[in-house]
Amino acid sequence: MRAIHYREIDGRSVGFWGLAALLAAFMAAGVTAAYFMAHIGHIITGMTNQVVWGMPHVFAVFLIVAASGALNTASIASVFGRVAYRPLARLSGLLAIALLIGGLAIVVLDLGRADHLGVALTHFNFRSIFAWNIFLYTGFVAVTGWYLWVMMERRLNRYTRMVGTVAFLWRLILTTGTGSIFGFLIARQPYDEAIMAPLFVMMSFSFGLAIFILVLMAAFKGARRPLGDDTLMRLKNLLGVFAAGVLYFLLAFHITKLYEAAFRGAEAFLLWDGGIYTFLFWFGAVFLGGMLPMLLFWLPQTRRSRAAAGWGSASVVVGGLALMYDIIIGGQAWPLSIFPGMKVSSSFYDGVVNSYSPSLPECALALGGCALALFIILFALKLLPFLPESLADEGVVESDMGSAKPKAAAGAA
Amino acid sequence: MSDEHAGPGGAENDVDEGRRRFLGAAAVSALVLAPGVSLIRYAEGDERSTAGASSKTRWGLLIDTTKCKPSCTACVTACSSYNGWKNEGRPTDPQWIRKVQVTDPSTGFSRSVPVMCQHCANAPCVEVCPTGASFRRADGIVLVDRHICIGCRYCMMACPYKARSFVSENLTNQKPWAPRGKGTVEGCTLCVPRIDAGKIPACVEACRREGGRAMTFGNLKDPASAISRALAEYPSAQLRADLMLDTGVHYQGL
């Protein structure tokens, strides 16, 4: 196998600084929105006492889930010893950290009392999965940073497999924790299922790898470095499997719900007559997030197309956001069942489908978090050698799981 | 692996060893110290005082829906007036207590039911709160400590009764005995300042004075209390009893 050379991107072009300026503008808009939300209150958002989590949470949870999945490539290389993924491992770790920081920034700035953040870091209720997630998220950044360190420090390369395994297990627990935030909500019929934890794990695999592919393609194009078809095709094939996995878990989730009579009203709402939520589920999550990418990745006419790999990945991202909106907002739109089987009405919107219209400030905050993640990636690529100089086909091992070099592969990435 | 290099020609060999060691030591120190500091604080325990509250008492409410008229909102008005919250009909407005009209679709039978925080023994809001701001006093009253509420609203997601509200805008003229603040979550306190002063909740008092005398307040742990005797004598129910939350609020006539 050819030696892998990593090098920082030049980052001197008009395109680089133009992108940096654009991302900075989005970040500034996000911070401004957060300032007004803190100063005036959440009254300027679309969130209410009925829909208490809104667009910021859709993007934040999406980014946090994707952060875990962005580490796929590094895990496959380090933990499962696939040599072909090794050159991508550093970028994989970088994306994981950047996406998580972007997601956490949104969550923190959306807090009603963001100024009480110090309280959140010093007072813990260990019965709360939210409190556990504070450790899981900050720990993930630390573990992934450690992982990057042993990958990038030649003297420590021998620890890569060990640290990579810790990071791999950590991210599985992290996404289990994120899914459990919803799965543990016994009060709300659209949630309240243990399967939400593995569903979120599979969503993380899919969303994270999709973002990884898009960033990889953009970075190599921007840096004018060769990205071979073999690498790209291998990644998009894997993404197709993950997208199918998400569809499988969604199927299992909704079939379980439909089996229980108590949940059928909520299911009928989300899957059949819920308006925007039904549309987002079938067209967004199922078609854009699963069916279309699989067709693009595997139809004979498009399966060798780089553009199809890119569009398919973008489709997974859009479908993933639609699914997250469907889960988070749709799940709150359905009214609580305080009096099962009864018709109810009140001044507090009991018994009615809750409406929600995201406002500009909360969208600005959500996009600001995404911009922060991309900004971190952009400047990290400029400052540190994350990106291989070349991923041309001749530099990539074609078949790496054979018996020829399993020991050489292990612990190497 | 020796085939990985930081740049062309292995430029990383030139990096200053001392700087590496310093950065390594700094990272290890931070990783070791940060959780340690947190754990020490955690070990110091919860310092919040629930002075005046005793575990020998469990305050509760019994609401006889057969005596509650749909047109009567005395309890809601009294709560709003005493605690200083206002419902102007907006979806962002708080409602610590509300009247829910409940109709059986198969029979058409309808009744009006006041719904507020049910002061659960196994309160989901307390379980999910990351900072412990949602807490349960020794006497069973579930409260929010505004000093450590970060406004994440997870308790609102978790509450099966929609009993909590989020303050979405600046407030003025709060009542000194009912602290409220923008960016925090709030709900029925069972009028805890009144209870601590030996009085009954404002809603119960208003129901007795202006309503149908549908509400009974008292100590669920005292077999001789009016509420315990009524519960022992007549059938009653808890809302979403299937969730096994052991609510402090009970209903008759549901």
CSV table of C-alpha atoms in Angstrom, one decimal, chain A:
chain,number,residue,atom,x,y,z
A,1,MET,CA,0.0,0.0,0.0
A,2,ARG,CA,1.2,3.5,-0.8
A,3,ALA,CA,2.1,5.8,2.0
A,4,ILE,CA,-0.6,8.3,3.0
A,5,HIS,CA,0.5,11.9,3.1
A,6,TYR,CA,-1.7,14.4,4.9
A,7,ARG,CA,-1.4,18.1,4.3
A,8,GLU,CA,-3.3,21.2,5.3
A,9,ILE,CA,-5.4,22.9,2.6
A,10,ASP,CA,-3.9,26.1,1.4
A,11,GLY,CA,-7.0,28.2,2.3
A,12,ARG,CA,-5.9,31.3,0.4
A,13,SER,CA,-8.3,31.2,-2.4
A,14,VAL,CA,-11.2,33.6,-2.9
A,15,GLY,CA,-13.5,30.6,-2.7
A,16,PHE,CA,-12.1,29.7,0.8
A,17,TRP,CA,-12.5,33.1,2.2
A,18,GLY,CA,-15.8,33.6,0.5
A,19,LEU,CA,-17.1,30.4,2.1
A,20,ALA,CA,-15.6,31.5,5.5
A,21,ALA,CA,-17.3,34.9,5.2
A,22,LEU,CA,-20.7,33.3,4.3
A,23,LEU,CA,-20.4,30.9,7.3
A,24,ALA,CA,-19.4,33.7,9.6
A,25,ALA,CA,-22.5,35.7,8.4
A,26,PHE,CA,-24.7,32.7,9.3
A,27,MET,CA,-23.0,32.4,12.7
A,28,ALA,CA,-23.4,36.1,13.3
A,29,ALA,CA,-27.1,35.8,12.5
A,30,GLY,CA,-27.4,32.8,14.8
A,31,VAL,CA,-25.7,34.7,17.7
A,32,THR,CA,-27.9,37.7,17.1
A,33,ALA,CA,-31.0,35.5,17.1
A,34,ALA,CA,-29.9,33.9,20.4
A,35,TYR,CA,-29.3,37.4,21.9
A,36,PHE,CA,-32.8,38.5,21.0
A,37,MET,CA,-34.3,35.2,22.3
A,38,ALA,CA,-32.5,35.7,25.6
A,39,HIS,CA,-33.3,39.4,25.7
A,40,ILE,CA,-36.9,39.4,24.6
A,41,GLY,CA,-37.8,35.8,25.3
A,42,HIS,CA,-38.9,32.8,23.3
A,43,ILE,CA,-42.0,34.8,22.4
A,44,ILE,CA,-40.2,35.7,19.2
A,45,THR,CA,-40.0,32.1,18.2
A,46,GLY,CA,-42.7,29.8,17.0
A,47,MET,CA,-42.3,27.6,20.1
A,48,THR,CA,-45.2,27.6,22.6
A,49,ASN,CA,-46.5,25.8,25.6
A,50,GLN,CA,-47.8,23.2,23.2
A,51,VAL,CA,-44.8,22.7,21.0
A,52,VAL,CA,-42.0,23.4,23.4
A,53,TRP,CA,-39.1,22.2,21.2
A,54,GLY,CA,-38.9,23.7,17.8
A,55,MET,CA,-36.6,24.2,14.8
A,56,PRO,CA,-33.4,24.7,17.0
A,57,HIS,CA,-34.0,21.2,18.4
A,58,VAL,CA,-34.6,19.7,15.0
A,59,PHE,CA,-31.2,20.9,13.8
A,60,ALA,CA,-29.4,20.3,17.1
A,61,VAL,CA,-30.5,16.7,17.4
A,62,PHE,CA,-29.8,16.1,13.8
A,63,LEU,CA,-26.2,17.5,14.1
A,64,ILE,CA,-25.6,15.6,17.4
A,65,VAL,CA,-26.8,12.3,15.8
A,66,ALA,CA,-24.9,13.0,12.6
A,67,ALA,CA,-21.8,13.7,14.7
A,68,SER,CA,-21.8,10.2,16.1
A,69,GLY,CA,-22.3,8.8,12.6
A,70,ALA,CA,-19.6,10.9,11.1
A,71,LEU,CA,-17.2,8.8,13.1
A,72,ASN,CA,-18.2,5.7,11.0
A,73,THR,CA,-15.3,5.9,8.7
A,74,ALA,CA,-12.7,6.1,11.4
A,75,SER,CA,-14.4,3.3,13.3
A,76,ILE,CA,-14.4,1.1,10.3
A,77,ALA,CA,-10.7,1.7,9.8
A,78,SER,CA,-9.6,1.4,13.4
A,79,VAL,CA,-12.0,-1.0,15.0
A,80,PHE,CA,-12.8,-3.2,12.1
A,81,GLY,CA,-9.5,-3.0,10.4
A,82,ARG,CA,-10.6,-2.0,6.9
A,83,VAL,CA,-7.4,-0.4,5.5
A,84,ALA,CA,-9.2,1.3,2.7
A,85,TYR,CA,-10.9,3.7,5.1
A,86,ARG,CA,-7.7,4.6,6.9
A,87,PRO,CA,-6.9,7.7,5.0
A,88,LEU,CA,-10.3,9.1,5.8
A,89,ALA,CA,-10.1,8.5,9.6
A,90,ARG,CA,-8.8,11.9,10.5
A,91,LEU,CA,-11.4,13.8,8.6
A,92,SER,CA,-14.0,11.5,10.1
A,93,GLY,CA,-12.9,12.4,13.7
A,94,LEU,CA,-12.8,16.1,12.8
A,95,LEU,CA,-16.4,16.0,11.5
A,96,ALA,CA,-17.6,14.2,14.6
A,97,ILE,CA,-16.3,16.9,16.9
A,98,ALA,CA,-17.4,19.8,14.7
A,99,LEU,CA,-20.9,18.6,14.1
A,100,LEU,CA,-21.3,17.9,17.8
A,101,ILE,CA,-20.1,21.3,18.8
A,102,GLY,CA,-22.5,22.9,16.2
A,103,GLY,CA,-25.4,20.9,17.6
A,104,LEU,CA,-24.6,21.6,21.3
A,105,ALA,CA,-24.2,25.3,20.5
A,106,ILE,CA,-27.8,25.4,19.2
A,107,VAL,CA,-29.1,23.5,22.3
A,108,VAL,CA,-27.3,25.8,24.7
A,109,LEU,CA,-28.2,29.0,23.0
A,110,ASP,CA,-31.9,28.0,22.9
A,111,LEU,CA,-32.0,27.4,26.6
A,112,GLY,CA,-34.5,29.7,28.4
A,113,ARG,CA,-31.6,30.6,30.8
A,114,ALA,CA,-28.5,30.1,28.7
A,115,ASP,CA,-26.8,32.2,31.5
A,116,HIS,CA,-27.5,29.3,33.8
A,117,LEU,CA,-25.2,27.0,31.8
A,118,GLY,CA,-22.8,26.9,34.7
A,119,VAL,CA,-25.6,25.4,36.8
A,120,ALA,CA,-26.1,22.7,34.2
A,121,LEU,CA,-22.4,21.7,34.5
A,122,THR,CA,-22.4,21.7,38.3
A,123,HIS,CA,-25.8,20.3,39.3
A,124,PHE,CA,-26.7,16.9,38.1
A,125,ASN,CA,-29.7,14.7,38.5
A,126,PHE,CA,-28.4,11.3,37.5
A,127,ARG,CA,-31.9,9.9,37.0
A,128,SER,CA,-32.2,12.2,34.0
A,129,ILE,CA,-31.0,10.9,30.6
A,130,PHE,CA,-30.4,14.6,29.8
A,131,ALA,CA,-27.9,14.9,32.5
A,132,TRP,CA,-26.2,11.7,31.3
A,133,ASN,CA,-26.1,13.2,27.9
A,134,ILE,CA,-24.1,16.2,29.2
A,135,PHE,CA,-21.4,13.8,30.1
A,136,LEU,CA,-21.8,11.7,26.9
A,137,TYR,CA,-21.5,14.8,24.7
A,138,THR,CA,-18.6,16.5,26.4
A,139,GLY,CA,-17.0,13.0,26.8
A,140,PHE,CA,-17.4,12.3,23.1
A,141,VAL,CA,-15.6,15.5,22.2
A,142,ALA,CA,-12.8,14.5,24.6
A,143,VAL,CA,-12.6,10.9,23.4
A,144,THR,CA,-12.7,11.9,19.8
A,145,GLY,CA,-10.0,14.5,20.4
A,146,TRP,CA,-7.9,11.8,22.1
A,147,TYR,CA,-8.5,9.5,19.1
A,148,LEU,CA,-7.4,12.2,16.7
A,149,TRP,CA,-4.3,12.8,18.7
A,150,VAL,CA,-3.2,9.2,18.6
A,151,MET,CA,-4.0,9.0,14.9
A,152,MET,CA,-2.0,12.2,14.2
A,153,GLU,CA,0.9,11.6,16.5
A,154,ARG,CA,3.1,9.0,15.0
A,155,ARG,CA,4.6,7.9,18.3
A,156,LEU,CA,1.1,7.1,19.5
A,157,ASN,CA,-0.3,5.4,16.4
A,158,ARG,CA,0.0,2.0,18.1
A,159,TYR,CA,-2.9,3.0,20.5
A,160,THR,CA,-5.2,3.9,17.6
A,161,ARG,CA,-7.2,0.7,17.8
A,162,MET,CA,-7.7,0.9,21.5
A,163,VAL,CA,-8.7,4.5,21.5
A,164,GLY,CA,-10.8,4.0,18.4
A,165,THR,CA,-12.7,1.2,20.1
A,166,VAL,CA,-13.4,3.5,23.1
A,167,ALA,CA,-14.7,6.2,20.7
A,168,PHE,CA,-16.8,3.6,18.8
A,169,LEU,CA,-18.4,2.3,22.0
A,170,TRP,CA,-18.8,5.8,23.3
A,171,ARG,CA,-20.7,7.0,20.2
A,172,LEU,CA,-23.0,4.0,20.3
A,173,ILE,CA,-23.9,4.9,23.9
A,174,LEU,CA,-24.2,8.6,23.0
A,175,THR,CA,-26.7,8.0,20.2
A,176,THR,CA,-28.5,5.5,22.4
A,177,GLY,CA,-28.8,8.3,25.0
A,178,THR,CA,-30.1,10.7,22.4
A,179,GLY,CA,-32.7,8.3,21.2
A,180,SER,CA,-33.7,7.6,24.8
A,181,ILE,CA,-34.4,11.3,25.3
A,182,PHE,CA,-37.5,10.6,23.2
A,183,GLY,CA,-37.9,6.9,23.9
A,184,PHE,CA,-38.3,7.5,27.6
A,185,LEU,CA,-41.2,10.0,27.2
A,186,ILE,CA,-44.0,7.8,28.5
A,187,ALA,CA,-46.4,10.8,28.4
A,188,ARG,CA,-46.4,11.2,24.6
A,189,GLN,CA,-47.8,8.5,22.4
A,190,PRO,CA,-45.7,9.3,19.3
A,191,TYR,CA,-42.6,8.5,21.4
A,192,ASP,CA,-42.5,6.0,24.4
A,193,GLU,CA,-40.7,3.1,22.6
A,194,ALA,CA,-37.3,1.6,23.5
A,195,ILE,CA,-36.7,1.0,19.8
A,196,MET,CA,-36.1,4.8,19.4
A,197,ALA,CA,-32.6,4.2,20.8
A,198,PRO,CA,-31.4,1.8,18.0
A,199,LEU,CA,-33.4,3.8,15.5
A,200,PHE,CA,-31.3,6.8,16.4
A,201,VAL,CA,-28.1,4.8,16.2
A,202,MET,CA,-29.0,3.8,12.7
A,203,MET,CA,-30.0,7.3,11.8
A,204,SER,CA,-26.6,8.5,13.0
A,205,PHE,CA,-24.9,6.0,10.8
A,206,SER,CA,-26.8,7.2,7.8
A,207,PHE,CA,-26.9,11.0,8.4
A,208,GLY,CA,-23.2,11.1,9.6
A,209,LEU,CA,-21.9,9.2,6.6
A,210,ALA,CA,-24.0,11.3,4.2
A,211,ILE,CA,-22.5,14.5,5.6
A,212,PHE,CA,-19.1,12.9,5.5
A,213,ILE,CA,-19.4,12.1,1.8
A,214,LEU,CA,-20.5,15.6,1.0
A,215,VAL,CA,-17.7,17.3,3.0
A,216,LEU,CA,-15.2,14.8,1.5
A,217,MET,CA,-16.3,15.6,-2.1
A,218,ALA,CA,-16.4,19.4,-1.4
A,219,ALA,CA,-13.0,19.4,0.4
A,220,PHE,CA,-11.2,17.5,-2.3
A,221,LYS,CA,-12.8,19.5,-5.1
A,222,GLY,CA,-12.0,22.8,-3.3
A,223,ALA,CA,-8.5,21.7,-2.5
A,224,ARG,CA,-8.1,20.4,-6.1
A,225,ARG,CA,-6.9,17.0,-4.8
A,226,PRO,CA,-7.7,13.7,-6.5
A,227,LEU,CA,-10.6,11.7,-5.0
A,228,GLY,CA,-10.8,8.3,-6.7
A,229,ASP,CA,-14.0,6.6,-7.7
A,230,ASP,CA,-13.2,3.5,-5.6
A,231,THR,CA,-13.2,5.5,-2.3
A,232,LEU,CA,-16.4,7.3,-3.2
A,233,MET,CA,-18.2,4.2,-4.5
A,234,ARG,CA,-17.3,2.3,-1.4
A,235,LEU,CA,-18.6,5.0,0.9
A,236,LYS,CA,-21.9,5.5,-1.0
A,237,ASN,CA,-22.6,1.8,-1.2
A,238,LEU,CA,-22.2,1.7,2.6
A,239,LEU,CA,-24.5,4.7,2.9
A,240,GLY,CA,-27.1,2.9,0.9
A,241,VAL,CA,-27.0,0.0,3.4
A,242,PHE,CA,-27.4,2.5,6.3
A,243,ALA,CA,-30.3,4.3,4.6
A,244,ALA,CA,-32.0,0.9,4.2
A,245,GLY,CA,-31.3,0.3,7.8
A,246,VAL,CA,-33.1,3.5,8.8
A,247,LEU,CA,-36.1,2.4,6.8
A,248,TYR,CA,-36.1,-1.0,8.5
A,249,PHE,CA,-36.1,0.5,12.0
A,250,LEU,CA,-38.8,3.0,11.0
A,251,LEU,CA,-40.9,0.1,9.7
A,252,ALA,CA,-40.4,-1.8,13.0
A,253,PHE,CA,-41.1,1.3,15.0
A,254,HIS,CA,-44.4,2.1,13.4
A,255,ILE,CA,-45.6,-1.5,13.1
A,256,THR,CA,-45.0,-1.8,16.9
A,257,LYS,CA,-47.0,1.4,17.4
A,258,LEU,CA,-49.8,0.3,15.1
A,259,TYR,CA,-50.2,-3.0,16.9
A,260,GLU,CA,-51.2,-1.1,20.1
A,261,ALA,CA,-54.7,0.3,19.9
A,262,ALA,CA,-53.8,3.1,22.2
A,263,PHE,CA,-51.3,4.5,19.8
A,264,ARG,CA,-53.3,4.1,16.6
A,265,GLY,CA,-54.7,7.7,16.7
A,266,ALA,CA,-51.2,9.1,16.9
A,267,GLU,CA,-50.0,6.8,14.2
A,268,ALA,CA,-52.9,7.6,11.9
A,269,PHE,CA,-52.0,11.3,12.4
A,270,LEU,CA,-48.3,10.9,11.6
A,271,LEU,CA,-48.7,8.4,8.7
A,272,TRP,CA,-52.0,9.2,7.1
A,273,ASP,CA,-53.8,12.5,7.8
A,274,GLY,CA,-51.2,14.7,9.5
A,275,GLY,CA,-50.7,17.1,6.7
A,276,ILE,CA,-47.2,18.4,6.7
A,277,TYR,CA,-46.0,15.6,9.1
A,278,THR,CA,-47.4,12.9,6.9
A,279,PHE,CA,-45.8,14.5,3.8
A,280,LEU,CA,-42.5,14.9,5.6
A,281,PHE,CA,-42.6,11.2,6.7
A,282,TRP,CA,-43.4,9.7,3.4
A,283,PHE,CA,-41.8,12.1,0.9
A,284,GLY,CA,-39.0,13.3,3.2
A,285,ALA,CA,-37.9,10.5,5.5
A,286,VAL,CA,-38.9,7.5,3.3
A,287,PHE,CA,-38.5,8.7,-0.2
A,288,LEU,CA,-35.7,11.3,0.1
A,289,GLY,CA,-34.0,9.7,3.1
A,290,GLY,CA,-34.1,6.1,1.9
A,291,MET,CA,-35.7,5.2,-1.5
A,292,LEU,CA,-34.1,7.8,-3.7
A,293,PRO,CA,-30.6,7.4,-2.4
A,294,MET,CA,-30.8,3.7,-2.8
A,295,LEU,CA,-32.0,4.0,-6.3
A,296,LEU,CA,-29.3,6.5,-7.1
A,297,PHE,CA,-26.6,4.4,-5.5
A,298,TRP,CA,-27.6,1.0,-6.9
A,299,LEU,CA,-29.5,1.5,-10.2
A,300,PRO,CA,-27.2,0.2,-13.1
A,301,GLN,CA,-27.6,3.6,-14.9
A,302,THR,CA,-26.3,5.7,-11.9
A,303,ARG,CA,-24.3,3.3,-9.7
A,304,ARG,CA,-21.0,4.4,-11.0
A,305,SER,CA,-21.9,8.1,-11.2
A,306,ARG,CA,-20.1,10.5,-8.8
A,307,ALA,CA,-22.8,13.0,-9.2
A,308,ALA,CA,-25.4,10.4,-8.1
A,309,ALA,CA,-23.3,9.6,-5.1
A,310,GLY,CA,-23.3,13.3,-4.2
A,311,TRP,CA,-27.0,13.8,-4.9
A,312,GLY,CA,-27.9,10.7,-3.0
A,313,SER,CA,-25.9,11.8,0.0
A,314,ALA,CA,-27.6,15.2,-0.1
A,315,SER,CA,-31.0,13.5,-0.3
A,316,VAL,CA,-30.2,11.5,2.8
A,317,VAL,CA,-29.4,14.8,4.6
A,318,VAL,CA,-32.6,16.4,3.5
A,319,GLY,CA,-34.6,13.3,4.3
A,320,GLY,CA,-32.9,13.1,7.7
A,321,LEU,CA,-33.9,16.6,8.6
A,322,ALA,CA,-37.4,15.9,7.4
A,323,LEU,CA,-37.5,12.8,9.7
A,324,MET,CA,-36.1,14.8,12.6
A,325,TYR,CA,-38.8,17.4,12.1
A,326,ASP,CA,-41.4,14.7,11.9
A,327,ILE,CA,-40.2,13.1,15.1
A,328,ILE,CA,-39.7,16.2,17.2
A,329,ILE,CA,-42.4,18.6,16.0
A,330,GLY,CA,-44.9,16.0,14.8
A,331,GLY,CA,-44.6,14.2,18.0
A,332,GLN,CA,-45.6,17.3,19.9
A,333,ALA,CA,-48.3,18.3,17.5
A,334,TRP,CA,-50.3,15.3,18.5
A,335,PRO,CA,-52.2,16.1,21.8
A,336,LEU,CA,-51.5,14.4,25.0
A,337,SER,CA,-53.9,11.7,26.0
A,338,ILE,CA,-54.8,12.7,29.6
A,339,PHE,CA,-58.3,11.2,29.4
A,340,PRO,CA,-57.9,8.2,27.1
A,341,GLY,CA,-60.9,7.5,24.9
A,342,MET,CA,-62.6,10.8,25.7
A,343,LYS,CA,-63.2,13.9,23.7
A,344,VAL,CA,-61.6,16.9,25.4
A,345,SER,CA,-61.4,20.6,25.0
A,346,SER,CA,-60.0,23.5,27.0
A,347,SER,CA,-58.4,26.9,26.9
A,348,PHE,CA,-55.0,25.2,26.9
A,349,TYR,CA,-55.4,23.5,23.6
A,350,ASP,CA,-56.3,20.1,25.1
A,351,GLY,CA,-57.5,17.6,22.5
A,352,VAL,CA,-56.4,19.6,19.4
A,353,VAL,CA,-53.5,19.1,17.0
A,354,ASN,CA,-51.0,21.8,18.0
A,355,SER,CA,-49.8,24.2,15.3
A,356,TYR,CA,-46.3,25.3,14.9
A,357,SER,CA,-44.7,27.9,12.6
A,358,PRO,CA,-40.9,28.3,12.9
A,359,SER,CA,-39.9,32.0,13.1
A,360,LEU,CA,-36.9,33.6,11.5
A,361,PRO,CA,-34.8,33.9,14.8
A,362,GLU,CA,-35.1,30.2,15.6
A,363,CYS,CA,-34.2,29.3,12.0
A,364,ALA,CA,-31.2,31.6,12.1
A,365,LEU,CA,-30.1,30.0,15.4
A,366,ALA,CA,-30.5,26.5,13.8
A,367,LEU,CA,-28.5,27.5,10.6
A,368,GLY,CA,-26.0,29.3,12.7
A,369,GLY,CA,-25.1,26.0,14.5
A,370,CYS,CA,-24.7,24.3,11.1
A,371,ALA,CA,-22.5,27.1,10.0
A,372,LEU,CA,-20.4,26.8,13.1
A,373,ALA,CA,-19.8,23.1,12.5
A,374,LEU,CA,-18.7,23.8,8.9
A,375,PHE,CA,-16.6,26.8,10.0
A,376,ILE,CA,-14.7,24.6,12.4
A,377,ILE,CA,-14.2,22.0,9.7
A,378,LEU,CA,-13.0,24.6,7.2
A,379,PHE,CA,-10.4,26.2,9.5
A,380,ALA,CA,-9.3,22.8,11.0
A,381,LEU,CA,-8.5,21.6,7.5
A,382,LYS,CA,-6.4,24.8,6.9
A,383,LEU,CA,-4.6,24.6,10.3
A,384,LEU,CA,-3.9,20.9,10.7
A,385,PRO,CA,-3.2,18.0,8.3
A,386,PHE,CA,-6.5,16.2,8.3
A,387,LEU,CA,-6.9,15.7,4.5
A,388,PRO,CA,-4.8,13.2,2.5
A,389,GLU,CA,-3.0,14.7,-0.4
A,390,SER,CA,-4.5,12.1,-2.7
A,391,LEU,CA,-7.3,9.5,-2.6
A,392,ALA,CA,-6.7,8.6,-6.2
A,393,ASP,CA,-7.7,5.0,-6.9
A,394,GLU,CA,-4.2,3.6,-7.1
A,395,GLY,CA,-3.5,4.6,-3.6
A,396,VAL,CA,-6.4,2.7,-2.1
A,397,VAL,CA,-6.4,-0.9,-1.3
A,398,GLU,CA,-9.1,-2.7,-3.2
A,399,SER,CA,-9.8,-5.6,-0.9
A,400,ASP,CA,-8.7,-5.3,2.7
A,401,MET,CA,-10.7,-7.7,4.7
A,402,GLY,CA,-9.0,-10.8,3.3
A,403,SER,CA,-6.6,-12.8,5.4
A,404,ALA,CA,-3.6,-11.3,3.7
A,405,LYS,CA,-2.9,-8.4,6.2
A,406,PRO,CA,-5.4,-8.4,9.0
A,407,LYS,CA,-2.7,-7.7,11.6
A,408,ALA,CA,-1.2,-4.9,9.7
A,409,ALA,CA,-4.6,-3.3,9.3
A,410,ALA,CA,-5.5,-3.7,12.9
A,411,GLY,CA,-4.7,-0.7,15.0
A,412,ALA,CA,-3.3,1.2,12.1
A,413,ALA,CA,-5.8,3.8,11.1
